Amino acid sequence: MTTLTTTAPPIQPSRLKLFGGYLRRNKSLAYGLGILLFLILFTAIGFFQIKPKAAYPLAVKPKQPPGILDFSTPNWPGKYPMGSDFFGRDMHAVMVTGMWQTALIGVLAGAAGTMIGVVLGFTSAYFGGVFDTVIKGICQILTPIPVFMIQIIIASSLDKRDVTIFTMAWIVVMLAWMGPTLVIRSQVLSMKERQFVSVAKLSGVGNGGIIFGEILPNLLPFIAAAFVSQVFGSVFASFYLAIVGLGPLREPLLGNIIWGAQSQGAFFNGWWWWPIWPATAMVLILSALALINMGLDELANPRVRRTE
Amino acid sequence: MKLRLILRRVAFLIMVVWAASTITFFIPRMSDRNPIRERFAELARTGGFSASDLEVIVASYSKKFGLDKPLLEQYTDYIGSIAQFDLGVSLNKFPKTVTSIIYDSLPWTISLLFVSAILSFVIGNLLGAVAAWPRSPGWLRAVATPFIMFTGVPPVLLAIFLLFFLAFKLKLFPLGQAYSTGIAPDWTFSFMLNVMWHQVLPAISMILGSVGGWVLSMRGMGITIQGEDYVNFAEHKGLDGRTIFRNYYLRNALLPQVTGFALALGSLITSGSVVESLYALPGLGSKLGEAIRANDFLVIYGIVLFITMSVATLMVLVEFLYPLLDPRIKQD
């Protein structure tokens, strides 16, 4: 004879607490998100502090040193907390606008590239056949070609006056879908052989049901990781294009600022703050994304998940 | 059997080069920009010849470059000339051919790339192997950590900070250029020293930027190798740690890294070209930057195509090399 005793359900810690606990284990995710939060705060708060026009040439007194580093400035941090450049742009305004634009390019190109990658990778792995061969072949042939060089060709055949933030995002997307395509393809290939897919097939679930109900939910961590590395790649690529002078020259994109500073010999002339702010911002953005990417990898691959 | 594989690899290489040259041919022609007209319009503004002259000049140059022929014929001509390493002439420095510009700047690029690629490979793999080896001293393992932190940072950003701290603040190194102004390039020892002194910062920024990647991949590789039976066997046989490290562990862990080397060269060329133009070294990257600034299209396309072809060739060459290093891999 058995007696059924109802035990009180174990107390579940709140989701926030669980997330906090996970962040404590997954240090790189925590640091990455922390830096990202700082950058978002800087940009968000900055939008209330700056005049948007001050980010464009001939807006303020040129070549002013940054006030924030010099405590003797009258009413610190003074009129130009981050200084101003040779063209008369307020560096604080430039940084806020430039970070926002860099983020916009990264997210737009990252999202578009990931989407193309998911669709192409999925269809080629799931349905196979000629389509798969063609996609795989294109990816293989394009892999040894340095993408940056082809991006230079595309960007330099456009009229420099027509280049905008959105054109930059498109140039980057055009050659950036191969990475996610190959990742998603290999994941789908291994996933469609798993038992739960066979069970679903045997119980009469159609293609749509298997794709959206069985495989896609399991792919989500990989898609998230692909998205972050795609954003990283897009920020990286647009920065490189801008730093060789192929960016939207009027916009205060971070790479453009460095390009301008370097063309005017900023270090030779002693205007060190001009290239240093955008370079610092770029280091922070890229390391935040790299750290988040490493953290997500750990989340997506339980094998490398930390046990301690 | 082996011959078939080589042929397949060569065919792949030709495919890659063909794809690259087709892309560099068609993309510029899809845009409505006319490089020759733009170039001469610019000259007309500064040099002052009339608009009707401009049309005549543009027409005659278009004929000279074969731009008046049908697209398909232009394409076959273009592929044919690439096969003969004829990349056209510079619009900016007119009689100079693109090939001669590449040859002039190549030594600078190759020396910077060679030094930074080899040094970062050696340093990174040694540090990574040491970091994964359980019996290595703690301080040696700690050395690897700061390098890993630089993994996500592109060398050009490191270059800006190095310029700021070491050249601008401390004045230990020059602020760019290939050699000091005022000395003529020759083969004397002092000139060589001067050139090397100017190359230190570019090389350090490239090395710092790529060592971390090697450390990470080598550490991963090393941990896998440690679990292998032959390493355990060597340990139980009583071989001394140094021999096991060198002959059983390091050599095997290094093998996959060699394939990575070719891949790394591709990204190193990209970042190197940007670093070069930041430091105003007269290499391929600076020439590319100059050409972009001056709208010198044939030089842009020529350099891009050259870099693409070299990277693809190197990658295929390394794949040939691999079975020589690892006899377990019979090419099939």
XYZ file of C-alpha atoms in Angstrom:
640
model
C 0.000 0.000 0.000
C 1.322 3.305 -0.908
C 0.306 6.586 0.478
C 0.587 9.662 -1.590
C 1.954 12.561 0.323
C 1.960 15.972 -1.213
C 5.200 17.704 -0.666
C 5.426 21.439 -0.935
C 7.052 22.451 -4.230
C 10.699 23.474 -3.791
C 11.089 27.230 -3.561
C 12.248 28.496 -6.938
C 14.584 31.473 -6.717
C 13.423 34.392 -8.825
C 14.557 34.645 -12.430
C 16.589 37.726 -11.682
C 18.418 35.909 -8.926
C 19.102 32.942 -11.217
C 20.419 35.277 -13.904
C 22.627 37.029 -11.369
C 23.943 33.698 -10.176
C 24.662 32.631 -13.734
C 26.487 35.881 -14.439
C 28.684 35.231 -11.423
C 29.744 31.926 -12.990
C 29.951 33.209 -16.563
C 32.422 36.024 -15.956
C 33.025 36.995 -19.573
C 29.289 37.472 -20.190
C 29.083 39.603 -17.044
C 32.024 41.834 -17.965
C 30.837 42.176 -21.557
C 27.322 43.166 -20.524
C 28.803 45.564 -17.952
C 30.911 47.407 -20.556
C 27.962 47.454 -22.953
C 25.733 48.958 -20.251
C 28.330 51.652 -19.583
C 28.508 52.536 -23.298
C 24.717 52.633 -23.608
C 24.505 54.893 -20.555
C 27.211 57.197 -21.951
C 25.352 57.527 -25.247
C 21.881 57.837 -23.695
C 22.922 60.441 -21.128
C 25.073 62.164 -23.733
C 22.095 62.785 -25.990
C 20.669 65.095 -23.333
C 23.962 66.923 -22.829
C 25.019 67.691 -26.382
C 23.729 69.736 -29.249
C 23.474 67.324 -32.215
C 24.824 69.974 -34.576
C 28.062 70.215 -32.571
C 29.080 66.830 -34.000
C 29.492 68.345 -37.471
C 32.258 70.636 -38.755
C 32.468 74.363 -38.011
C 30.187 74.116 -34.975
C 32.522 75.080 -32.134
C 35.930 76.628 -31.486
C 38.479 74.222 -33.035
C 41.481 72.478 -31.423
C 40.395 72.886 -27.781
C 42.036 70.416 -25.342
C 39.703 68.171 -23.308
C 38.572 69.810 -20.071
C 37.681 66.622 -18.240
C 41.300 65.628 -17.633
C 42.367 69.032 -16.351
C 40.878 69.905 -12.959
C 42.057 73.512 -13.181
C 39.525 74.277 -15.949
C 37.034 76.910 -14.819
C 33.776 75.206 -13.772
C 35.102 71.710 -14.527
C 34.657 69.870 -16.916
C 34.342 73.110 -18.834
C 32.762 73.867 -22.181
C 34.517 71.051 -24.055
C 34.795 68.070 -21.690
C 36.388 65.934 -24.430
C 37.937 68.762 -26.409
C 37.230 69.742 -29.992
C 38.938 68.803 -33.244
C 40.620 70.638 -36.096
C 37.367 70.928 -38.051
C 35.554 72.547 -35.138
C 33.542 69.587 -33.908
C 32.803 69.126 -30.201
C 34.371 65.737 -29.420
C 31.745 64.913 -26.787
C 28.976 65.396 -29.344
C 31.060 63.513 -31.903
C 31.510 60.555 -29.557
C 27.839 60.330 -28.601
C 26.685 60.531 -32.237
C 29.486 58.308 -33.481
C 28.794 55.561 -30.950
C 25.117 55.616 -31.805
C 25.900 55.380 -35.527
C 28.414 52.593 -34.994
C 25.844 50.688 -32.942
C 23.215 51.266 -35.636
C 25.453 49.876 -38.392
C 26.416 46.934 -36.205
C 22.882 45.981 -35.233
C 21.397 46.527 -38.713
C 24.118 44.627 -40.544
C 24.283 42.018 -37.791
C 20.549 41.355 -37.893
C 20.402 41.250 -41.689
C 23.468 39.009 -41.971
C 22.167 36.624 -39.326
C 18.780 36.439 -40.986
C 20.244 35.669 -44.394
C 22.536 33.130 -42.750
C 19.719 31.403 -40.875
C 17.511 31.163 -43.959
C 20.298 29.994 -46.307
C 21.914 27.660 -43.782
C 18.586 26.189 -42.816
C 17.295 25.561 -46.314
C 20.565 24.175 -47.585
C 21.001 21.800 -44.650
C 17.400 20.751 -44.274
C 16.521 20.173 -47.896
C 20.030 19.402 -49.199
C 20.447 18.653 -52.892
C 21.685 21.061 -55.540
C 20.898 24.134 -53.462
C 23.103 22.837 -50.654
C 25.967 22.119 -53.046
C 25.746 25.597 -54.566
C 25.606 27.405 -51.204
C 28.442 25.341 -49.787
C 30.507 25.909 -52.927
C 30.027 29.675 -52.853
C 30.970 29.799 -49.175
C 34.073 27.692 -49.796
C 35.278 29.808 -52.704
C 34.648 33.084 -50.891
C 36.334 31.984 -47.655
C 39.965 32.435 -48.811
C 39.180 35.875 -50.263
C 39.843 38.622 -47.709
C 36.377 40.120 -47.326
C 37.753 43.551 -46.460
C 39.371 43.840 -49.895
C 36.092 43.159 -51.687
C 34.349 45.637 -49.400
C 36.924 48.222 -50.464
C 36.008 47.584 -54.097
C 32.297 47.947 -53.411
C 32.688 51.051 -51.261
C 35.067 52.737 -53.676
C 32.757 52.227 -56.643
C 30.095 54.226 -54.836
C 30.073 57.978 -55.030
C 31.462 59.227 -51.728
C 28.697 61.803 -51.401
C 26.033 59.090 -51.602
C 27.479 56.937 -48.844
C 25.326 56.998 -45.727
C 25.187 54.959 -42.528
C 22.722 52.613 -44.239
C 24.891 52.128 -47.314
C 27.725 51.177 -44.972
C 25.488 48.571 -43.338
C 24.574 47.144 -46.747
C 28.163 46.965 -47.947
C 29.019 45.006 -44.838
C 26.040 42.653 -45.106
C 26.716 41.745 -48.722
C 29.816 39.769 -47.794
C 29.104 38.810 -44.225
C 26.451 36.110 -44.477
C 28.860 33.209 -45.095
C 29.854 32.825 -41.445
C 26.355 32.386 -39.975
C 25.286 30.323 -42.988
C 27.997 27.736 -42.331
C 27.379 27.709 -38.551
C 23.612 27.262 -38.874
C 24.061 24.729 -41.673
C 26.290 22.483 -39.594
C 23.989 22.760 -36.583
C 20.896 21.878 -38.601
C 22.738 18.976 -40.235
C 23.515 17.445 -36.858
C 20.138 18.320 -35.374
C 17.989 16.771 -38.068
C 19.522 13.373 -37.315
C 18.624 13.559 -33.621
C 15.941 11.349 -32.143
C 13.408 14.018 -31.306
C 13.228 15.002 -34.949
C 12.744 11.395 -36.047
C 10.009 10.965 -33.421
C 8.287 14.083 -34.676
C 8.550 12.858 -38.265
C 7.157 9.438 -37.359
C 4.242 11.021 -35.547
C 3.328 12.854 -38.725
C 4.567 16.364 -38.081
C 5.075 18.212 -41.343
C 8.173 20.059 -42.506
C 6.916 23.366 -41.134
C 6.186 21.850 -37.755
C 9.602 20.235 -37.545
C 11.414 23.406 -38.612
C 9.550 25.849 -36.384
C 8.496 23.544 -33.567
C 11.440 21.190 -33.181
C 14.653 22.524 -34.696
C 14.370 26.307 -34.485
C 13.839 26.485 -30.696
C 16.957 24.372 -30.216
C 18.897 26.604 -32.580
C 18.126 29.809 -30.678
C 21.338 29.892 -28.598
C 23.378 29.406 -31.782
C 21.432 32.110 -33.581
C 22.048 34.459 -30.653
C 25.773 33.677 -30.709
C 25.859 34.106 -34.497
C 24.083 37.450 -34.130
C 26.601 38.775 -31.618
C 29.575 37.672 -33.679
C 27.863 39.147 -36.729
C 27.469 42.496 -34.926
C 31.133 42.274 -33.931
C 32.140 41.568 -37.527
C 29.990 44.379 -38.893
C 31.312 46.955 -36.431
C 34.820 45.755 -37.217
C 34.316 45.878 -41.004
C 32.637 49.283 -41.067
C 35.366 50.629 -38.797
C 38.092 49.371 -41.146
C 36.326 50.810 -44.185
C 35.910 54.157 -42.457
C 39.491 54.261 -41.240
C 40.827 53.956 -44.807
C 38.555 56.811 -45.870
C 35.655 54.899 -47.395
C 33.067 55.795 -44.793
C 30.326 58.410 -45.047
C 32.803 61.254 -44.787
C 30.432 63.817 -43.324
C 29.215 61.630 -40.506
C 31.100 61.451 -37.191
C 31.455 57.668 -37.435
C 34.242 56.495 -35.118
C 36.459 55.236 -37.956
C 35.942 58.477 -39.896
C 37.120 60.514 -36.924
C 40.338 58.527 -36.713
C 40.811 58.828 -40.484
C 40.349 62.595 -40.261
C 42.700 62.874 -37.297
C 45.333 60.852 -39.089
C 45.033 62.862 -42.323
C 45.534 66.079 -40.374
C 48.525 64.653 -38.485
C 46.833 64.854 -35.081
C 49.793 63.413 -33.158
C 52.341 65.522 -35.028
C 50.376 68.614 -34.109
C 49.789 67.589 -30.497
C 46.005 67.099 -30.740
C 46.229 63.667 -29.151
C 42.631 63.616 -27.838
C 41.261 63.652 -31.366
C 42.167 60.033 -32.265
C 42.319 58.757 -28.671
C 38.599 59.134 -27.765
C 37.238 57.229 -30.769
C 39.980 54.612 -30.387
C 39.062 54.086 -26.725
C 35.378 53.825 -27.589
C 36.143 51.309 -30.321
C 38.245 49.170 -27.961
C 35.397 49.178 -25.420
C 32.744 48.298 -28.025
C 34.768 45.493 -29.576
C 35.891 43.973 -26.287
C 32.342 44.107 -24.916
C 31.093 42.241 -27.977
C 33.959 39.736 -27.872
C 33.336 39.037 -24.181
C 29.583 38.612 -24.704
C 30.325 36.309 -27.619
C 32.601 34.166 -25.460
C 29.940 34.102 -22.754
C 27.216 33.068 -25.196
C 29.445 30.330 -26.578
C 29.560 28.937 -23.105
C 25.779 29.165 -22.897
C 25.267 27.509 -26.279
C 27.769 24.673 -25.866
C 27.047 22.868 -22.626
C 30.322 21.014 -23.054
C 32.403 24.091 -22.357
C 29.940 25.304 -19.742
C 31.754 25.924 -16.492
C 31.034 23.401 -13.785
C 32.388 25.233 -10.772
C 46.118 9.469 -56.590
C 48.266 12.234 -55.295
C 48.356 13.989 -58.647
C 44.575 14.106 -58.751
C 44.508 15.831 -55.393
C 47.073 18.403 -56.439
C 45.093 19.081 -59.597
C 41.935 19.502 -57.554
C 43.663 21.988 -55.242
C 45.065 23.945 -58.169
C 41.637 23.983 -59.773
C 40.205 25.337 -56.528
C 42.880 28.031 -56.445
C 42.070 29.041 -60.009
C 38.375 29.173 -59.069
C 39.147 31.491 -56.147
C 41.299 33.793 -58.249
C 38.693 33.780 -60.995
C 35.944 34.607 -58.502
C 38.008 37.438 -57.035
C 38.851 38.935 -60.408
C 35.263 38.626 -61.607
C 34.060 40.454 -58.523
C 36.631 43.213 -59.009
C 35.572 43.487 -62.649
C 31.806 43.582 -62.328
C 31.203 45.529 -59.121
C 32.830 48.773 -60.337
C 30.987 48.466 -63.650
C 27.657 48.134 -61.887
C 28.032 51.623 -60.472
C 27.574 54.696 -62.623
C 30.948 56.115 -61.665
C 33.369 56.674 -64.514
C 36.873 56.713 -63.056
C 38.472 58.244 -66.145
C 35.934 61.062 -66.413
C 36.175 61.738 -62.664
C 39.927 61.829 -62.765
C 40.116 64.190 -65.709
C 37.279 66.357 -64.410
C 39.399 66.807 -61.309
C 42.410 67.707 -63.449
C 40.233 70.078 -65.451
C 39.282 71.934 -62.299
C 42.891 72.416 -61.259
C 44.652 72.444 -64.620
C 42.070 74.376 -66.553
C 41.155 72.767 -69.834
C 37.692 73.206 -71.292
C 34.738 70.840 -71.048
C 34.860 69.906 -74.732
C 38.516 68.941 -74.375
C 37.499 66.810 -71.425
C 35.029 64.822 -73.531
C 37.684 64.189 -76.193
C 40.237 63.099 -73.615
C 37.748 60.823 -71.852
C 36.705 59.268 -75.139
C 40.270 58.640 -76.268
C 41.286 57.153 -72.928
C 38.165 54.994 -72.830
C 39.208 53.674 -76.231
C 42.762 53.130 -75.001
C 41.556 51.130 -72.015
C 39.023 49.352 -74.218
C 36.067 50.721 -72.289
C 34.114 51.289 -75.508
C 33.987 47.597 -76.321
C 31.047 45.369 -75.323
C 31.128 44.236 -71.699
C 31.792 40.578 -72.461
C 34.823 41.407 -74.589
C 36.098 43.767 -71.896
C 35.714 40.943 -69.417
C 37.675 38.408 -71.456
C 40.391 41.031 -72.141
C 40.522 41.760 -68.424
C 40.852 38.113 -67.395
C 43.490 37.658 -70.104
C 45.550 40.602 -68.889
C 45.331 39.436 -65.285
C 46.672 36.061 -66.361
C 49.712 37.984 -67.640
C 49.980 40.040 -64.432
C 49.071 43.170 -66.325
C 46.973 45.212 -63.909
C 46.831 48.422 -65.908
C 48.272 51.848 -65.264
C 47.838 54.364 -62.491
C 45.535 57.224 -63.414
C 47.209 59.408 -60.850
C 50.884 58.840 -61.611
C 50.110 58.118 -65.217
C 52.963 56.274 -66.918
C 53.537 54.160 -63.815
C 51.942 50.724 -64.049
C 50.002 49.230 -61.177
C 52.380 46.278 -61.149
C 55.388 48.547 -60.633
C 53.621 50.338 -57.763
C 52.973 46.934 -56.180
C 56.589 45.828 -56.658
C 57.909 49.053 -55.109
C 55.797 48.763 -52.001
C 55.920 44.997 -51.613
C 59.206 44.753 -49.632
C 57.799 47.001 -46.898
C 54.624 44.992 -46.588
C 56.354 41.629 -46.710
C 58.933 42.536 -44.082
C 56.298 43.839 -41.659
C 53.980 40.898 -42.286
C 56.728 38.298 -42.136
C 58.185 39.575 -38.867
C 54.841 40.013 -37.141
C 53.319 36.773 -38.441
C 56.302 34.624 -37.406
C 56.840 36.323 -34.058
C 53.187 36.214 -33.053
C 52.945 32.565 -34.132
C 55.999 31.565 -32.093
C 55.174 33.643 -29.004
C 51.476 32.794 -29.050
C 51.912 29.067 -29.492
C 54.652 28.786 -26.894
C 52.604 30.749 -24.358
C 49.499 28.721 -25.172
C 51.345 25.424 -24.835
C 52.883 26.520 -21.556
C 49.520 27.754 -20.288
C 47.927 24.360 -20.849
C 50.864 22.283 -19.544
C 50.083 21.324 -15.935
C 53.693 21.290 -14.789
C 54.701 24.743 -15.992
C 55.434 27.371 -13.343
C 52.589 29.654 -12.335
C 54.202 32.922 -13.386
C 54.741 31.621 -16.926
C 51.071 30.727 -17.136
C 50.097 34.181 -15.897
C 52.030 35.812 -18.757
C 49.487 34.492 -21.250
C 46.489 36.260 -19.689
C 47.201 39.871 -20.717
C 47.704 38.760 -24.318
C 44.298 37.055 -24.363
C 42.741 40.369 -23.348
C 43.908 41.933 -26.617
C 42.273 39.247 -28.783
C 39.221 41.254 -29.782
C 41.123 44.490 -30.366
C 42.161 45.211 -33.949
C 45.887 46.003 -34.341
C 45.162 49.459 -35.720
C 43.636 50.499 -32.393
C 46.633 49.125 -30.524
C 48.732 51.101 -32.973
C 46.954 54.331 -32.016
C 47.563 53.722 -28.317
C 51.188 52.740 -28.878
C 51.656 55.931 -30.879
C 50.101 57.922 -28.076
C 52.034 56.419 -25.152
C 55.385 55.411 -26.621
C 55.823 57.923 -29.424
C 53.805 60.961 -28.400
C 54.159 60.936 -24.589
C 57.486 59.190 -23.978
C 59.052 60.066 -27.356
C 60.789 56.664 -27.489
C 59.759 55.970 -31.083
C 59.007 58.062 -34.170
C 55.448 59.129 -34.989
C 55.395 57.196 -38.254
C 57.144 57.263 -41.637
C 59.468 54.551 -42.904
C 62.700 56.362 -42.042
C 63.685 59.745 -40.625
C 63.288 62.676 -42.963
C 66.562 64.032 -44.243
C 68.417 60.757 -44.770
C 68.625 59.151 -48.154
C 67.722 55.477 -48.456
C 70.797 53.301 -49.070
C 72.157 49.982 -47.836
C 74.257 51.331 -44.941
C 73.987 49.892 -41.453
C 72.799 53.147 -39.888
C 70.013 53.487 -42.421
C 68.882 49.897 -41.792
C 68.863 50.616 -38.073
C 66.803 53.708 -38.674
C 64.274 51.726 -40.732
C 64.070 49.020 -38.071
C 63.522 51.616 -35.373
C 60.573 52.950 -37.377
C 59.177 49.437 -37.789
C 59.131 48.572 -34.079
C 55.765 50.111 -33.210
C 53.912 48.796 -36.282
C 55.295 45.331 -35.638
C 54.428 45.421 -31.927
C 50.867 46.488 -32.641
C 50.423 43.672 -35.150
C 51.997 41.108 -32.813
C 50.001 42.197 -29.735
C 46.836 41.995 -31.769
C 47.359 38.447 -32.956
C 49.232 36.649 -30.156
C 46.056 36.227 -28.094
C 44.312 34.203 -30.773
C 47.238 31.763 -30.955
C 47.363 31.462 -27.154
C 43.667 30.577 -26.999
C 43.692 27.996 -29.782
C 46.964 26.439 -28.648
C 45.748 26.172 -25.073
C 42.627 24.371 -26.272
C 44.744 22.077 -28.430
C 47.199 21.404 -25.611
C 44.473 20.319 -23.199
C 43.220 17.791 -25.758
C 46.697 16.392 -26.410
C 47.399 15.894 -22.712
C 44.668 13.297 -22.494
C 46.154 11.243 -25.357
C 47.445 7.759 -24.627
C 50.913 8.356 -26.006
C 51.502 11.251 -23.621
C 50.373 9.117 -20.675
C 52.568 6.273 -21.892
C 55.584 8.534 -22.166
C 54.973 9.756 -18.643
C 54.716 6.230 -17.201
C 57.783 5.216 -19.144
C 59.578 7.790 -17.010
C 60.662 10.222 -19.714
C 61.677 13.562 -18.314
C 59.154 16.369 -18.520
C 61.154 18.422 -20.966
C 61.279 15.665 -23.582
C 57.588 14.946 -23.224
C 56.790 18.650 -23.559
C 58.924 19.098 -26.642
C 58.558 15.866 -28.559
C 55.237 14.416 -27.507
C 53.112 17.371 -26.592
C 54.258 20.518 -28.407
C 54.908 18.920 -31.778
C 51.507 17.297 -31.981
C 49.624 20.302 -30.699
C 51.368 22.531 -33.242
C 50.097 20.620 -36.281
C 46.588 22.076 -36.585
C 48.012 25.507 -35.853
C 49.908 25.408 -39.137
C 46.608 25.374 -41.037
C 45.513 28.263 -38.864
C 48.630 30.148 -39.922
C 47.402 30.549 -43.487
C 44.005 31.743 -42.289
C 45.701 34.157 -39.909
C 47.814 35.567 -42.730
C 44.640 36.647 -44.494
C 43.436 38.700 -41.563
C 46.970 39.899 -40.844
C 47.250 41.324 -44.365
C 43.973 43.161 -43.861
C 44.929 44.651 -40.503
C 48.487 45.198 -41.701
C 47.329 47.358 -44.572
C 45.426 49.599 -42.166
C 48.315 49.728 -39.677
C 50.684 50.625 -42.511
C 48.651 53.590 -43.597
C 48.335 54.746 -39.982
C 52.120 54.757 -39.618
C 52.600 56.092 -43.176
C 54.885 53.193 -44.131
C 55.218 53.018 -47.925
C 53.733 49.518 -48.170
C 50.763 48.126 -50.096
C 48.271 49.317 -47.484
C 49.431 52.926 -47.662
C 49.380 52.815 -51.432
C 45.849 51.491 -51.232
C 44.873 54.317 -48.873
C 46.499 56.889 -51.162
C 44.715 55.464 -54.188
C 41.382 55.578 -52.341
C 42.021 59.202 -51.413
C 42.961 60.121 -54.999
C 40.219 58.044 -56.676
C 42.935 56.126 -58.524
C 40.690 53.203 -59.345
C 42.975 50.902 -61.311
C 45.479 51.015 -58.444
C 42.729 50.166 -55.933
C 41.522 47.213 -58.015
C 45.055 46.053 -58.764
C 46.210 46.051 -55.151
C 43.000 44.411 -53.947
C 43.311 41.703 -56.565
C 46.974 41.163 -55.767
C 46.327 40.789 -52.027
C 43.397 38.463 -52.663
C 45.412 36.265 -54.985
C 48.356 36.059 -52.602
C 46.165 35.086 -49.647
C 44.367 32.413 -51.652
C 47.660 31.037 -52.992
C 49.211 30.926 -49.523
C 46.215 29.060 -48.171
C 46.417 26.398 -50.845
C 50.204 26.130 -50.426
C 49.833 25.491 -46.701
C 47.387 22.718 -47.457
C 50.053 21.097 -49.626
C 52.567 21.497 -46.841
C 50.377 19.903 -44.235
C 50.807 16.214 -45.208
C 54.576 16.718 -45.240
C 54.420 17.809 -41.604
C 51.922 15.217 -40.483
C 52.599 11.801 -42.034
C 49.391 10.446 -40.531
C 47.482 12.448 -43.089
C 47.676 10.598 -46.357
C 46.263 12.929 -48.923
C 43.052 11.357 -50.049
